[in-house]
Short mmCIF file of N, CA and C in Angstrom, two decimals:
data_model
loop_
_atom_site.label_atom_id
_atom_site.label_comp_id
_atom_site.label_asym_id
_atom_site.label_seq_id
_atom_site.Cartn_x
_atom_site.Cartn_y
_atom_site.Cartn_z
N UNK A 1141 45.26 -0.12 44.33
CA UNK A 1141 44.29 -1.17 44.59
C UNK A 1141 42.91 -0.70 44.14
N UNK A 1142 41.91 -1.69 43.37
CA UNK A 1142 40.69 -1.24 43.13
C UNK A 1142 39.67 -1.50 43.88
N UNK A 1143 38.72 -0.49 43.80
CA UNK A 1143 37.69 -0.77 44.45
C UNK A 1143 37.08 -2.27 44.54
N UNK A 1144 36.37 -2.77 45.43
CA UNK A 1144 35.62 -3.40 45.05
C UNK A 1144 34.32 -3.41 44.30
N UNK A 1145 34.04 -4.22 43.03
CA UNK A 1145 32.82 -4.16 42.56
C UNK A 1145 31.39 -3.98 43.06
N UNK A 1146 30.33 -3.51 42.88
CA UNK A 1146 29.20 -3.42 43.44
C UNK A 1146 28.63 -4.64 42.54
N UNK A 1147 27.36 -5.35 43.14
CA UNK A 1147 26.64 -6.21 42.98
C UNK A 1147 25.58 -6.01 42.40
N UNK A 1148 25.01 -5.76 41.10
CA UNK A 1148 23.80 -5.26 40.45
C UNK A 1148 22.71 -6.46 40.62
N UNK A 1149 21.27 -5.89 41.06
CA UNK A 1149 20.17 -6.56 40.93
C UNK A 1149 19.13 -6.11 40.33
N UNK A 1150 18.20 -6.70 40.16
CA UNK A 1150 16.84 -5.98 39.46
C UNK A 1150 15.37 -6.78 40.59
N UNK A 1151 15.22 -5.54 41.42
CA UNK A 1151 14.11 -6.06 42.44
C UNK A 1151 12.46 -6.13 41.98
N UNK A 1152 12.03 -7.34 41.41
CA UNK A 1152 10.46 -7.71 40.88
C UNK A 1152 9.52 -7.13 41.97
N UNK A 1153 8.72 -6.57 41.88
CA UNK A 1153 7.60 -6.35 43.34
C UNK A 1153 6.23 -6.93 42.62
N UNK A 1154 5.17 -6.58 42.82
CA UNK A 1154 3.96 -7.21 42.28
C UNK A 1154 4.06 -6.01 41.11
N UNK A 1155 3.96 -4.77 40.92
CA UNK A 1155 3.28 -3.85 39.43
C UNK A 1155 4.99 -2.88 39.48
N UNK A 1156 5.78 -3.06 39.67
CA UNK A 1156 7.13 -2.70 39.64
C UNK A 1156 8.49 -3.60 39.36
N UNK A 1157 9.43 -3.12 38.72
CA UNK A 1157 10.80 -3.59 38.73
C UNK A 1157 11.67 -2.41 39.33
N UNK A 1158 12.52 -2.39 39.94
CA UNK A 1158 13.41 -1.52 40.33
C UNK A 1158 15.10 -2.64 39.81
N UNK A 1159 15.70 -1.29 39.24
CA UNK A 1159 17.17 -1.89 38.91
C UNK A 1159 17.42 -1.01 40.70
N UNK A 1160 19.03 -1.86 40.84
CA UNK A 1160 19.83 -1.34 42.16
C UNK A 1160 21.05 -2.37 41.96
N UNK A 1161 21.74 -2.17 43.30
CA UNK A 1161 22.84 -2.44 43.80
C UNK A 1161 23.24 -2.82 45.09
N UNK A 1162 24.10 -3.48 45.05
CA UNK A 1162 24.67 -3.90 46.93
C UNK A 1162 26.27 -3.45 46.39
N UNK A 1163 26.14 -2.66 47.50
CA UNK A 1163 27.49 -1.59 47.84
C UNK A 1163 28.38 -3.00 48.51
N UNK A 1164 29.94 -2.92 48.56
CA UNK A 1164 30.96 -3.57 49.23
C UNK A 1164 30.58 -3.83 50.75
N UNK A 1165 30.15 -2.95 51.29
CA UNK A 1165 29.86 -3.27 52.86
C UNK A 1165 28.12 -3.52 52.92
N UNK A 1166 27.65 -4.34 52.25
CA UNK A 1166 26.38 -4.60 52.36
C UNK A 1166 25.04 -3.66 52.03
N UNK A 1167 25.56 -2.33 51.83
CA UNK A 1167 24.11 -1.32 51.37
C UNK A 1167 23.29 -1.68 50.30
N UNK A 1168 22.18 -1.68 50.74
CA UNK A 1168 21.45 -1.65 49.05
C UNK A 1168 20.72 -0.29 48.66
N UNK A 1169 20.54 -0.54 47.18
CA UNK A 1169 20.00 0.80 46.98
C UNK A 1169 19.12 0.49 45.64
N UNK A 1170 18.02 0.68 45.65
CA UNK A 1170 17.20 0.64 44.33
C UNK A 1170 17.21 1.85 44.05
N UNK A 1171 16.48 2.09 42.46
CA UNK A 1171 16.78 3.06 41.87
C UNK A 1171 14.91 3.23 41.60
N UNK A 1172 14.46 4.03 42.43
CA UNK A 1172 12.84 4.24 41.64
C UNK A 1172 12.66 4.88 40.90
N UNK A 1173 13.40 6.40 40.55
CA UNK A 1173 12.98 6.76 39.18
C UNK A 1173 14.50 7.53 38.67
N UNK A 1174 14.48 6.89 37.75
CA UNK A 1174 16.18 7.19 37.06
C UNK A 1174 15.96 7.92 36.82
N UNK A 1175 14.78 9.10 36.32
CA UNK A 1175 15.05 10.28 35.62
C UNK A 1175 15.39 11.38 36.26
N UNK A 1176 14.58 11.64 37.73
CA UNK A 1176 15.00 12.41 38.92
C UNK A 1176 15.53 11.74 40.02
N UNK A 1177 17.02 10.72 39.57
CA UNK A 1177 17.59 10.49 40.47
C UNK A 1177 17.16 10.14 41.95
N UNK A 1178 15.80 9.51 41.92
CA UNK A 1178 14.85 8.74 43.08
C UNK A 1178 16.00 7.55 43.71
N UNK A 1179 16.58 7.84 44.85
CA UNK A 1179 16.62 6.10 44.92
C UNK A 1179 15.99 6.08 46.65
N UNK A 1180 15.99 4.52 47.12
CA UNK A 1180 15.85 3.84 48.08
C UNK A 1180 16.99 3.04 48.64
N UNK A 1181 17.28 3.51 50.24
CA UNK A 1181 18.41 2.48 50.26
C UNK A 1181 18.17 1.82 51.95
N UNK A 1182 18.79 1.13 52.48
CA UNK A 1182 18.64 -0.11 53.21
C UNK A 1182 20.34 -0.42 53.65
N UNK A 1183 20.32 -0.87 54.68
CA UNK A 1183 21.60 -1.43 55.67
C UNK A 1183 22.02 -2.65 54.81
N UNK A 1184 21.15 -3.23 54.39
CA UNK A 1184 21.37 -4.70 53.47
C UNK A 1184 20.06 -5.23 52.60
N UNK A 1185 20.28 -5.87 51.71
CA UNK A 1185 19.20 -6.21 50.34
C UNK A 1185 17.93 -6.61 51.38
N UNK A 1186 18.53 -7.73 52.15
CA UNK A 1186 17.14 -7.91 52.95
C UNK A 1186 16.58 -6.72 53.90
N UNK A 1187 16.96 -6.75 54.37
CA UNK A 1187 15.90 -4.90 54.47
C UNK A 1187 15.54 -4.13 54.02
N UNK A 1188 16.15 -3.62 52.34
CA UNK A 1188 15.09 -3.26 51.31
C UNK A 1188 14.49 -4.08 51.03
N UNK A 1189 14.22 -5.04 50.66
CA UNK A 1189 13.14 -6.01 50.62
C UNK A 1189 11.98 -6.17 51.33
N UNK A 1190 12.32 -6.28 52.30
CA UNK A 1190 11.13 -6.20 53.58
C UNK A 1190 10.42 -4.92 53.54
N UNK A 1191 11.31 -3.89 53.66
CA UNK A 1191 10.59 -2.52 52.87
C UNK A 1191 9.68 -2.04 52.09
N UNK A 1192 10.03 -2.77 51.21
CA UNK A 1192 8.90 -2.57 49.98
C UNK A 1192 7.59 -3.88 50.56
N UNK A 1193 7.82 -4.43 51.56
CA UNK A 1193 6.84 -5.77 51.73
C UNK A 1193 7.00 -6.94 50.65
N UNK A 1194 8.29 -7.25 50.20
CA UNK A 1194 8.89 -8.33 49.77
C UNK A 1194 8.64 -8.44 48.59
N UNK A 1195 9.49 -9.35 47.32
CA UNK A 1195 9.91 -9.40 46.30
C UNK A 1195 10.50 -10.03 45.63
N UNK A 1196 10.88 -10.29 44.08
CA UNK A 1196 11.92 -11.72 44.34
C UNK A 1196 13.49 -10.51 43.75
N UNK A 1197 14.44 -11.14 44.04
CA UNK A 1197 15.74 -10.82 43.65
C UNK A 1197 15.70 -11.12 42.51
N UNK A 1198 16.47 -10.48 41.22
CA UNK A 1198 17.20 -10.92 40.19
C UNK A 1198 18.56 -10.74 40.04
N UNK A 1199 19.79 -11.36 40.44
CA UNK A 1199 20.88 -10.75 39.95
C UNK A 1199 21.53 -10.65 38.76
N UNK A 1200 22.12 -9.19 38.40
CA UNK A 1200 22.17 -9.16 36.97
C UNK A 1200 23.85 -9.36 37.05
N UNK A 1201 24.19 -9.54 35.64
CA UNK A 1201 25.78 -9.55 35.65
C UNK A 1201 26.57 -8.57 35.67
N UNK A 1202 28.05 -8.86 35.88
CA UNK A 1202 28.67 -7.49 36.45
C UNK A 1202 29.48 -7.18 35.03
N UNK A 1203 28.98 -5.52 35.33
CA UNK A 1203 29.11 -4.68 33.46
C UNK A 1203 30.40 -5.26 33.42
#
């Protein structure tokens, strides 16, 4: 049986984009700096969101 897919987004803030993800059981996780493996993560998208003091969602398509 396969995993379930993760949910890719791209989170807009006012002078930032962050790419991320929503894990199968609701985690989210932005990615702040891909080069040293930075991320941010949250119980669910809306609580990273609120985190950063809000944002709009983009969802991207699944690779």
């Amino acid at each position: 049986m396969t995993e379930p897919a993760v949910r890719r987004f791209r989170l807009h803030l006012t002078h930032h984009v962050f790419d991320g993800w929503v894990e199968p059981d609701g985690r989210a996780v932005a990615i702040e700096d891909d080069e040293h493996g930075l991320t941010a993560s949250a119980p669910t998208l809306e609580d990273l969101v609120r985190g950063y003091g809000g944002g709009r969602i983009q969802w991207l398509p699944p690779v």
